[in-house]
Amino acid sequence: MKGYGLSFHRGRQRVRIIAVATYLEASWPAAWDAPGKRDRRGGLYRPYLPDLLIGRSLVVSPGVAQEAAKVEGLVRRLVAHSAGHGVDGLARFLLRSEAIASSRIEGLQTSPQQVALAELAAHETGVSRGFTATAALVANNVTALRQAVTGLVSVEALSTADIVALHTVLLPDEKHHGLREVQNWVGGGDWHPLDAEFVPPPPEHVRPLMDDLVSYMNTAEHAPLIQAALAHAQFETIHPFTDGNGRVGRALVHTVLARRGLTPHAILPISLVLLTRSDAYIDGLTAYRYAGDPHSAESRQGSDTWLRIFLAAAATAVEQAERFADELDELHSEWLERHRRYRESQGLRATPRADSAVARLLSLLPAAPLVTARTVQCLLSVTHPAARQALEELAGAGILHPKQVERNTRGYLAREIFDLLALTERRLASTRWDTRESPPGRIVPVRPQH
């Protein structure tokens, strides 16, 4: 049985952790102040201690390696899709879905338009009405996630402190920031881990395991998708924070893929697919947590099981994101025709100049489906009159729809973009990726009515 040693410092005391991938035995004291008899009991429980990633010498089976190469090719094709700006827009709203699904506000519904208004308010002075408090909370969460992931992608080498900082940004109101110093668990009751579905490593093992994890994330030992899968599974196994582990673990998937250059932005909704197929996700993580020799058949089979589930989720994520991108292309072609007819009806040349404000704005709408004249000024570096004229022209063509968001501020919405975003989110929440065959299994935007 392979063991490992790792040292770290706690104050002035040097602590050396010797471990193997195994289930430990620990004793939980009775809690006499607990509300019920079942909650008060103490006894033995079994926290899991994973093997290190560095030096583990994981051998990926030929079948899994081939599948990883195939899915990686699909991801690169998606990144090169002609609807590039729109895919960036998809990223923002898919991150919005993750913010809802992995936070305390799960169960509260807010529309893409509401979140867009809240995001607009965060960046433009004078806009404060027209959106709900829930939408503002989600918008802040999305912004924090995007900024945090971007920051982690740009650093030369990741550190445990970077992951702790990411946790702080994603959960600013969390009472306990920093690596946990207590035992936590998944499932069961609130008072003890005796009935838990999974008990992560004891707290004294968290820092050395996290240092090992970030060291692995700084390597290129495995293909990007394999590395993202292993980093996510190891992080969720360590469960280094008292709360918010799911949200941080999802962000790390995006971080690995972006750092390896596979996805320039967080555009791959792998975690949303895993959330929809939650039973398979949990089964995969359970299989990953082998006990004993990492070279054993059980270990290899467990890793392969998890990797196949993750790669299947990645393939589905690409398929759904590409479907959205294709729909964006179709919509853009329809817009061009609609715009041409409108200009002809106004006695203008059918096609505007390629460098004109209105032509450039039309290309940017998928990434910015809610704008004001001030927003367009900043995006296109044009004068206020030019921005206003471009907006009014696209509104006249039925591409944008005016919406008064403040007394002196008029917003313009590309409703059809929001409709596509809502339909995509609904599909991603269906176990068959088609709401006609199975309804969404979690809170999603309502189906567009117009």
Short mmCIF file of C-alpha atoms in Angstrom, two decimals:
data_model
loop_
_atom_site.label_atom_id
_atom_site.label_comp_id
_atom_site.label_asym_id
_atom_site.label_seq_id
_atom_site.Cartn_x
_atom_site.Cartn_y
_atom_site.Cartn_z
CA MET A 1 0.00 0.00 0.00
CA LYS A 2 1.47 3.32 -1.08
CA GLY A 3 1.80 6.04 1.54
CA TYR A 4 2.79 9.67 1.39
CA GLY A 5 4.27 12.24 3.72
CA LEU A 6 3.71 15.98 3.77
CA SER A 7 4.70 18.60 6.33
CA PHE A 8 3.20 21.94 7.27
CA HIS A 9 3.43 24.39 10.16
CA ARG A 10 0.76 25.25 12.70
CA GLY A 11 2.07 28.22 14.63
CA ARG A 12 5.51 27.15 15.90
CA GLN A 13 4.67 23.46 15.77
CA ARG A 14 5.77 21.40 12.77
CA VAL A 15 3.14 18.83 11.88
CA ARG A 16 3.89 15.86 9.63
CA ILE A 17 0.97 14.09 8.03
CA ILE A 18 1.48 10.48 6.98
CA ALA A 19 -1.45 9.09 5.06
CA VAL A 20 -2.74 6.66 2.46
CA ALA A 21 -5.97 6.71 0.54
CA THR A 22 -8.15 5.17 3.21
CA TYR A 23 -11.09 5.55 5.54
CA LEU A 24 -10.02 6.53 9.05
CA GLU A 25 -11.84 5.81 12.30
CA ALA A 26 -12.69 8.66 14.62
CA SER A 27 -14.92 9.17 17.63
CA TRP A 28 -17.64 11.81 17.89
CA PRO A 29 -18.66 12.89 21.41
CA ALA A 30 -22.29 12.94 22.47
CA ALA A 31 -23.96 16.36 22.32
CA TRP A 32 -26.22 16.61 25.35
CA ASP A 33 -27.58 19.99 24.24
CA ALA A 34 -28.88 18.63 20.92
CA PRO A 35 -32.68 18.83 20.41
CA GLY A 36 -33.45 15.13 19.96
CA LYS A 37 -32.23 11.76 21.18
CA ARG A 38 -30.89 10.81 17.75
CA ASP A 39 -29.00 14.12 17.52
CA ARG A 40 -27.44 13.73 20.98
CA ARG A 41 -25.73 10.39 20.37
CA GLY A 42 -22.00 9.99 19.82
CA GLY A 43 -19.99 7.18 18.30
CA LEU A 44 -17.53 6.17 15.62
CA TYR A 45 -17.47 7.69 12.13
CA ARG A 46 -15.17 7.23 9.13
CA PRO A 47 -13.63 10.30 7.50
CA TYR A 48 -11.98 9.69 4.14
CA LEU A 49 -8.34 10.56 3.51
CA PRO A 50 -7.51 10.75 -0.22
CA ASP A 51 -4.18 10.07 -1.87
CA LEU A 52 -2.15 13.03 -3.12
CA LEU A 53 -2.41 14.03 -6.77
CA ILE A 54 1.27 14.90 -7.16
CA GLY A 55 3.23 11.68 -7.59
CA ARG A 56 0.12 9.54 -7.80
CA SER A 57 0.99 8.31 -11.32
CA LEU A 58 -2.58 8.01 -12.47
CA VAL A 59 -2.84 5.87 -15.59
CA VAL A 60 -5.81 6.84 -17.76
CA SER A 61 -7.26 3.92 -19.69
CA PRO A 62 -6.99 4.09 -23.51
CA GLY A 63 -10.77 4.40 -23.88
CA VAL A 64 -10.97 7.36 -21.52
CA ALA A 65 -7.96 9.03 -23.16
CA GLN A 66 -9.58 8.70 -26.58
CA GLU A 67 -12.86 10.11 -25.29
CA ALA A 68 -11.01 13.05 -23.70
CA ALA A 69 -9.31 13.83 -27.02
CA LYS A 70 -12.64 13.64 -28.84
CA VAL A 71 -14.44 15.96 -26.42
CA GLU A 72 -11.51 18.38 -26.40
CA GLY A 73 -11.86 18.64 -30.18
CA LEU A 74 -15.56 19.44 -29.74
CA VAL A 75 -14.73 22.18 -27.23
CA ARG A 76 -12.20 23.79 -29.58
CA ARG A 77 -14.77 23.73 -32.38
CA LEU A 78 -17.27 25.47 -30.11
CA VAL A 79 -14.75 28.15 -29.11
CA ALA A 80 -14.15 28.88 -32.81
CA HIS A 81 -17.90 29.15 -33.53
CA SER A 82 -18.93 32.08 -35.70
CA ALA A 83 -21.32 33.30 -32.96
CA GLY A 84 -18.39 34.05 -30.68
CA HIS A 85 -19.83 37.18 -29.08
CA GLY A 86 -23.06 35.37 -28.36
CA VAL A 87 -21.29 32.44 -26.74
CA ASP A 88 -19.64 34.94 -24.41
CA GLY A 89 -23.12 36.18 -23.60
CA LEU A 90 -24.22 32.62 -22.94
CA ALA A 91 -21.35 32.25 -20.49
CA ARG A 92 -22.61 35.10 -18.33
CA PHE A 93 -26.13 33.77 -18.10
CA LEU A 94 -25.04 30.17 -17.56
CA LEU A 95 -22.93 31.41 -14.68
CA ARG A 96 -26.09 33.10 -13.43
CA SER A 97 -27.77 29.67 -13.42
CA GLU A 98 -24.88 28.22 -11.46
CA ALA A 99 -25.08 31.08 -8.98
CA ILE A 100 -28.71 30.18 -8.29
CA ALA A 101 -28.20 26.42 -8.26
CA SER A 102 -25.24 26.41 -5.89
CA SER A 103 -26.20 29.08 -3.36
CA ARG A 104 -28.67 29.76 -0.61
CA ILE A 105 -30.99 31.53 -3.00
CA GLU A 106 -31.81 28.29 -4.78
CA GLY A 107 -35.55 28.09 -5.20
CA LEU A 108 -36.00 31.80 -5.88
CA GLN A 109 -36.78 32.56 -9.49
CA THR A 110 -35.56 35.60 -11.38
CA SER A 111 -35.60 36.20 -15.11
CA PRO A 112 -32.58 36.87 -17.36
CA GLN A 113 -33.99 40.35 -18.01
CA GLN A 114 -34.11 41.09 -14.29
CA VAL A 115 -30.50 40.02 -13.84
CA ALA A 116 -29.45 42.08 -16.86
CA LEU A 117 -31.11 45.15 -15.34
CA ALA A 118 -29.32 44.54 -12.05
CA GLU A 119 -25.99 44.17 -13.87
CA LEU A 120 -26.71 47.39 -15.77
CA ALA A 121 -27.40 49.17 -12.50
CA ALA A 122 -24.07 47.99 -11.09
CA HIS A 123 -22.18 49.60 -13.97
CA GLU A 124 -24.25 52.67 -14.82
CA THR A 125 -25.09 55.43 -12.39
CA GLY A 126 -28.69 56.51 -12.21
CA VAL A 127 -30.18 53.06 -12.83
CA SER A 128 -31.59 51.57 -9.67
CA ARG A 129 -35.14 50.47 -10.33
CA GLY A 130 -36.78 47.82 -12.46
CA PHE A 131 -35.21 44.74 -10.90
CA THR A 132 -35.74 42.64 -7.79
CA ALA A 133 -33.44 42.24 -4.81
CA THR A 134 -32.99 38.58 -5.79
CA ALA A 135 -31.87 39.61 -9.28
CA ALA A 136 -29.36 42.04 -7.78
CA LEU A 137 -28.01 39.29 -5.52
CA VAL A 138 -27.61 36.88 -8.44
CA ALA A 139 -26.01 39.57 -10.62
CA ASN A 140 -23.46 40.35 -7.91
CA ASN A 141 -22.72 36.64 -7.53
CA VAL A 142 -22.23 36.21 -11.28
CA THR A 143 -19.93 39.23 -11.45
CA ALA A 144 -17.90 37.97 -8.51
CA LEU A 145 -17.54 34.54 -10.07
CA ARG A 146 -16.41 35.91 -13.43
CA GLN A 147 -13.90 38.28 -11.83
CA ALA A 148 -12.57 35.59 -9.52
CA VAL A 149 -12.09 33.05 -12.30
CA THR A 150 -10.44 35.68 -14.50
CA GLY A 151 -8.06 36.53 -11.70
CA LEU A 152 -7.09 32.90 -11.13
CA VAL A 153 -6.45 32.41 -14.83
CA SER A 154 -4.00 35.30 -14.99
CA VAL A 155 -1.76 34.40 -12.03
CA GLU A 156 1.52 32.69 -12.89
CA ALA A 157 1.08 29.94 -10.32
CA LEU A 158 -1.98 29.15 -8.22
CA SER A 159 -1.68 28.94 -4.45
CA THR A 160 -3.92 27.79 -1.65
CA ALA A 161 -4.32 31.45 -0.72
CA ASP A 162 -5.80 32.09 -4.18
CA ILE A 163 -8.46 29.44 -3.62
CA VAL A 164 -9.24 30.89 -0.19
CA ALA A 165 -9.57 34.34 -1.79
CA LEU A 166 -11.91 32.88 -4.42
CA HIS A 167 -14.09 31.47 -1.66
CA THR A 168 -14.20 34.88 0.04
CA VAL A 169 -15.26 36.61 -3.18
CA LEU A 170 -17.94 34.05 -4.01
CA LEU A 171 -19.35 33.98 -0.47
CA PRO A 172 -18.77 37.49 0.96
CA ASP A 173 -21.41 36.99 3.66
CA GLU A 174 -20.08 33.62 4.85
CA LYS A 175 -19.28 33.65 8.58
CA HIS A 176 -16.22 31.41 8.30
CA HIS A 177 -13.68 32.37 5.65
CA GLY A 178 -10.41 30.48 5.30
CA LEU A 179 -9.74 26.75 5.39
CA ARG A 180 -11.91 24.89 7.84
CA GLU A 181 -10.62 24.01 11.28
CA VAL A 182 -13.53 21.72 12.13
CA GLN A 183 -14.83 18.43 10.80
CA ASN A 184 -17.61 18.76 8.24
CA TRP A 185 -19.72 16.19 6.42
CA VAL A 186 -22.20 15.72 3.60
CA GLY A 187 -25.73 14.43 4.26
CA GLY A 188 -27.11 13.09 7.52
CA GLY A 189 -27.97 15.40 10.41
CA ASP A 190 -26.64 18.76 11.55
CA TRP A 191 -25.30 17.59 14.91
CA HIS A 192 -22.97 14.71 14.07
CA PRO A 193 -21.46 12.85 11.10
CA LEU A 194 -22.56 9.39 12.21
CA ASP A 195 -25.26 9.16 9.51
CA ALA A 196 -23.42 11.19 6.88
CA GLU A 197 -23.23 10.12 3.25
CA PHE A 198 -19.61 11.26 3.09
CA VAL A 199 -17.15 12.59 5.68
CA PRO A 200 -14.18 14.58 4.26
CA PRO A 201 -10.67 14.46 5.76
CA PRO A 202 -10.12 15.71 9.32
CA PRO A 203 -9.22 19.42 9.49
CA GLU A 204 -5.50 18.90 10.17
CA HIS A 205 -5.17 17.28 6.72
CA VAL A 206 -6.89 20.07 4.79
CA ARG A 207 -3.97 22.44 4.20
CA PRO A 208 -1.44 19.83 3.01
CA LEU A 209 -4.08 18.34 0.71
CA MET A 210 -4.95 21.78 -0.67
CA ASP A 211 -1.28 22.61 -1.21
CA ASP A 212 -0.97 19.38 -3.18
CA LEU A 213 -4.11 20.19 -5.19
CA VAL A 214 -2.90 23.63 -6.31
CA SER A 215 0.52 22.16 -7.14
CA TYR A 216 -1.25 19.69 -9.42
CA MET A 217 -3.33 22.47 -10.99
CA ASN A 218 -0.06 24.24 -11.88
CA THR A 219 1.12 21.23 -13.92
CA ALA A 220 0.21 19.94 -17.38
CA GLU A 221 0.57 16.26 -16.54
CA HIS A 222 -2.83 15.39 -17.98
CA ALA A 223 -5.02 16.70 -20.79
CA PRO A 224 -7.09 19.80 -19.79
CA LEU A 225 -10.42 17.98 -19.38
CA ILE A 226 -8.79 15.16 -17.39
CA GLN A 227 -7.05 17.69 -15.17
CA ALA A 228 -10.27 19.67 -14.61
CA ALA A 229 -12.12 16.47 -13.69
CA LEU A 230 -9.47 15.31 -11.22
CA ALA A 231 -9.04 18.75 -9.66
CA HIS A 232 -12.80 19.08 -9.15
CA ALA A 233 -13.18 15.60 -7.65
CA GLN A 234 -10.19 16.09 -5.34
CA PHE A 235 -11.46 19.50 -4.19
CA GLU A 236 -14.94 18.15 -3.44
CA THR A 237 -13.32 15.25 -1.58
CA ILE A 238 -11.20 17.58 0.56
CA HIS A 239 -14.23 19.85 1.15
CA PRO A 240 -11.91 22.52 2.58
CA PHE A 241 -14.52 25.11 3.59
CA THR A 242 -17.35 25.00 6.08
CA ASP A 243 -19.76 26.14 3.35
CA GLY A 244 -19.69 27.00 -0.35
CA ASN A 245 -17.55 24.06 -1.49
CA GLY A 246 -19.84 23.29 -4.42
CA ARG A 247 -19.68 26.82 -5.76
CA VAL A 248 -15.88 27.01 -5.49
CA GLY A 249 -15.47 23.52 -6.94
CA ARG A 250 -17.49 24.50 -10.00
CA ALA A 251 -15.41 27.62 -10.46
CA LEU A 252 -12.23 25.54 -10.40
CA VAL A 253 -13.44 23.56 -13.44
CA HIS A 254 -13.63 26.83 -15.40
CA THR A 255 -10.27 27.92 -13.98
CA VAL A 256 -8.41 24.80 -15.11
CA LEU A 257 -9.88 24.85 -18.61
CA ALA A 258 -9.13 28.55 -19.07
CA ARG A 259 -5.60 28.29 -17.65
CA ARG A 260 -4.85 25.44 -20.04
CA GLY A 261 -6.13 27.52 -22.98
CA LEU A 262 -9.00 25.20 -23.84
CA THR A 263 -11.72 27.77 -23.14
CA PRO A 264 -10.79 31.47 -23.24
CA HIS A 265 -13.89 32.22 -21.17
CA ALA A 266 -16.07 30.21 -18.80
CA ILE A 267 -18.45 29.09 -21.54
CA LEU A 268 -18.79 25.38 -20.91
CA PRO A 269 -21.75 24.53 -18.62
CA ILE A 270 -20.33 21.20 -17.45
CA SER A 271 -21.40 21.70 -13.86
CA LEU A 272 -24.99 22.45 -14.91
CA VAL A 273 -25.09 19.15 -16.77
CA LEU A 274 -23.66 17.36 -13.73
CA LEU A 275 -26.27 19.09 -11.59
CA THR A 276 -29.03 17.79 -13.86
CA ARG A 277 -27.54 14.28 -13.74
CA SER A 278 -26.90 14.52 -10.02
CA ASP A 279 -27.21 10.79 -9.32
CA ALA A 280 -24.48 9.96 -11.84
CA TYR A 281 -22.39 12.84 -10.48
CA ILE A 282 -22.54 11.52 -6.93
CA ASP A 283 -21.85 7.97 -8.13
CA GLY A 284 -18.80 9.23 -10.00
CA LEU A 285 -17.38 11.08 -6.99
CA THR A 286 -18.00 8.03 -4.81
CA ALA A 287 -16.16 5.78 -7.28
CA TYR A 288 -13.24 8.25 -7.37
CA ARG A 289 -12.74 7.82 -3.61
CA TYR A 290 -10.90 4.51 -3.65
CA ALA A 291 -9.14 3.07 -0.61
CA GLY A 292 -5.73 1.45 -0.73
CA ASP A 293 -3.11 1.13 -3.44
CA PRO A 294 -3.54 3.77 -6.20
CA HIS A 295 -2.18 1.23 -8.69
CA SER A 296 -4.88 -1.32 -7.87
CA ALA A 297 -7.62 -2.33 -10.31
CA GLU A 298 -10.21 -0.82 -7.96
CA SER A 299 -8.42 2.54 -8.05
CA ARG A 300 -8.11 2.57 -11.84
CA GLN A 301 -11.72 1.55 -12.28
CA GLY A 302 -12.91 4.23 -9.86
CA SER A 303 -10.98 6.98 -11.62
CA ASP A 304 -12.19 5.79 -15.01
CA THR A 305 -15.80 5.81 -13.81
CA TRP A 306 -15.53 9.42 -12.63
CA LEU A 307 -13.67 10.56 -15.74
CA ARG A 308 -16.22 8.98 -18.08
CA ILE A 309 -19.08 10.74 -16.23
CA PHE A 310 -17.26 14.08 -16.36
CA LEU A 311 -16.36 13.73 -20.04
CA ALA A 312 -19.93 12.76 -20.91
CA ALA A 313 -21.12 15.91 -19.11
CA ALA A 314 -18.57 17.97 -21.04
CA ALA A 315 -19.75 16.50 -24.35
CA THR A 316 -23.38 17.31 -23.51
CA ALA A 317 -22.38 20.82 -22.40
CA VAL A 318 -20.66 21.41 -25.74
CA GLU A 319 -23.67 20.07 -27.64
CA GLN A 320 -26.08 22.38 -25.82
CA ALA A 321 -23.82 25.44 -26.03
CA GLU A 322 -23.28 24.79 -29.74
CA ARG A 323 -27.01 24.47 -30.25
CA PHE A 324 -27.42 27.89 -28.62
CA ALA A 325 -24.65 29.33 -30.81
CA ASP A 326 -26.33 27.95 -33.95
CA GLU A 327 -29.60 29.53 -32.88
CA LEU A 328 -27.77 32.82 -32.38
CA ASP A 329 -26.42 32.61 -35.92
CA GLU A 330 -29.92 32.01 -37.28
CA LEU A 331 -31.29 34.91 -35.26
CA HIS A 332 -28.53 37.24 -36.44
CA SER A 333 -29.28 36.35 -40.08
CA GLU A 334 -32.95 37.09 -39.45
CA TRP A 335 -32.00 40.44 -37.86
CA LEU A 336 -29.93 41.40 -40.89
CA GLU A 337 -32.89 40.73 -43.18
CA ARG A 338 -35.28 42.56 -40.87
CA HIS A 339 -32.90 45.51 -40.69
CA ARG A 340 -32.48 45.56 -44.48
CA ARG A 341 -36.24 45.73 -45.03
CA TYR A 342 -36.62 48.52 -42.46
CA ARG A 343 -33.88 50.65 -44.01
CA GLU A 344 -35.39 50.24 -47.48
CA SER A 345 -38.78 51.31 -46.11
CA GLN A 346 -37.12 54.45 -44.75
CA GLY A 347 -35.47 55.29 -48.08
CA LEU A 348 -31.98 54.38 -46.81
CA ARG A 349 -29.38 52.18 -48.47
CA ALA A 350 -30.20 48.55 -47.68
CA THR A 351 -26.92 47.76 -45.95
CA PRO A 352 -25.22 50.22 -43.59
CA ARG A 353 -21.46 50.71 -43.68
CA ALA A 354 -19.61 47.94 -41.83
CA ASP A 355 -17.92 50.49 -39.54
CA SER A 356 -21.15 52.36 -38.75
CA ALA A 357 -22.46 52.44 -35.18
CA VAL A 358 -25.65 50.57 -36.07
CA ALA A 359 -23.81 47.73 -37.86
CA ARG A 360 -21.33 47.31 -35.02
CA LEU A 361 -24.09 47.43 -32.40
CA LEU A 362 -26.05 44.74 -34.22
CA SER A 363 -23.04 42.41 -33.95
CA LEU A 364 -22.58 43.12 -30.24
CA LEU A 365 -26.17 42.57 -29.10
CA PRO A 366 -25.83 38.83 -28.31
CA ALA A 367 -23.16 39.68 -25.72
CA ALA A 368 -25.01 42.80 -24.49
CA PRO A 369 -28.75 42.20 -24.93
CA LEU A 370 -29.70 45.13 -22.66
CA VAL A 371 -28.11 48.51 -23.35
CA THR A 372 -28.66 52.22 -22.92
CA ALA A 373 -27.32 55.09 -25.02
CA ARG A 374 -24.57 55.54 -22.44
CA THR A 375 -23.66 51.85 -22.65
CA VAL A 376 -23.44 52.03 -26.45
CA GLN A 377 -21.26 55.13 -26.21
CA CYS A 378 -18.77 53.17 -24.10
CA LEU A 379 -18.96 49.95 -26.15
CA LEU A 380 -18.49 51.61 -29.53
CA SER A 381 -16.60 54.79 -28.57
CA VAL A 382 -19.15 56.99 -30.37
CA THR A 383 -20.99 60.20 -29.50
CA HIS A 384 -24.28 60.19 -27.62
CA PRO A 385 -26.29 61.25 -30.71
CA ALA A 386 -24.73 58.45 -32.76
CA ALA A 387 -25.50 55.92 -30.05
CA ARG A 388 -29.10 57.14 -29.75
CA GLN A 389 -29.59 57.04 -33.52
CA ALA A 390 -28.31 53.44 -33.74
CA LEU A 391 -30.62 52.34 -30.92
CA GLU A 392 -33.68 54.01 -32.42
CA GLU A 393 -32.96 52.49 -35.84
CA LEU A 394 -32.75 48.96 -34.43
CA ALA A 395 -35.88 49.62 -32.38
CA GLY A 396 -37.67 50.73 -35.54
CA ALA A 397 -36.63 47.47 -37.19
CA GLY A 398 -38.16 45.48 -34.32
CA ILE A 399 -34.79 44.14 -33.16
CA LEU A 400 -34.59 46.16 -29.94
CA HIS A 401 -37.48 47.01 -27.61
CA PRO A 402 -37.40 50.21 -25.50
CA LYS A 403 -37.91 49.90 -21.74
CA GLN A 404 -37.92 52.84 -19.33
CA VAL A 405 -35.62 51.84 -16.47
CA GLU A 406 -35.35 55.26 -14.80
CA ARG A 407 -37.03 58.64 -15.30
CA ASN A 408 -34.20 59.84 -17.53
CA THR A 409 -32.84 56.49 -18.69
CA ARG A 410 -34.27 54.33 -21.44
CA GLY A 411 -33.02 50.80 -21.88
CA TYR A 412 -33.21 48.76 -25.07
CA LEU A 413 -33.72 45.00 -24.86
CA ALA A 414 -33.02 42.32 -27.45
CA ARG A 415 -35.90 40.16 -26.25
CA GLU A 416 -35.17 37.32 -28.63
CA ILE A 417 -31.72 36.87 -27.04
CA PHE A 418 -33.32 36.56 -23.62
CA ASP A 419 -35.80 34.07 -25.05
CA LEU A 420 -32.96 31.91 -26.38
CA LEU A 421 -31.14 32.12 -23.05
CA ALA A 422 -34.26 31.07 -21.16
CA LEU A 423 -34.90 28.13 -23.50
CA THR A 424 -31.27 27.00 -23.22
CA GLU A 425 -31.35 27.11 -19.43
CA ARG A 426 -34.58 25.13 -19.45
CA ARG A 427 -33.07 22.48 -21.74
CA LEU A 428 -29.99 22.20 -19.51
CA ALA A 429 -32.26 21.43 -16.55
CA SER A 430 -34.04 18.60 -18.41
CA THR A 431 -32.65 15.10 -17.96
CA ARG A 432 -33.24 14.49 -21.68
CA TRP A 433 -31.99 17.98 -22.68
CA ASP A 434 -35.41 18.57 -24.20
CA THR A 435 -38.25 19.99 -22.11
CA ARG A 436 -40.79 18.35 -24.42
CA GLU A 437 -39.55 14.95 -23.24
CA SER A 438 -38.81 15.73 -19.59
CA PRO A 439 -39.58 18.92 -17.63
CA PRO A 440 -36.83 21.00 -15.98
CA GLY A 441 -35.75 19.46 -12.69
CA ARG A 442 -34.86 22.71 -10.91
CA ILE A 443 -35.83 26.39 -10.82
CA VAL A 444 -35.36 27.90 -14.29
CA PRO A 445 -36.73 30.92 -16.18
CA VAL A 446 -40.34 30.60 -17.35
CA ARG A 447 -40.93 29.70 -20.97
CA PRO A 448 -41.06 32.81 -23.17
CA GLN A 449 -44.66 33.86 -23.86
CA HIS A 450 -44.21 36.21 -26.82
#
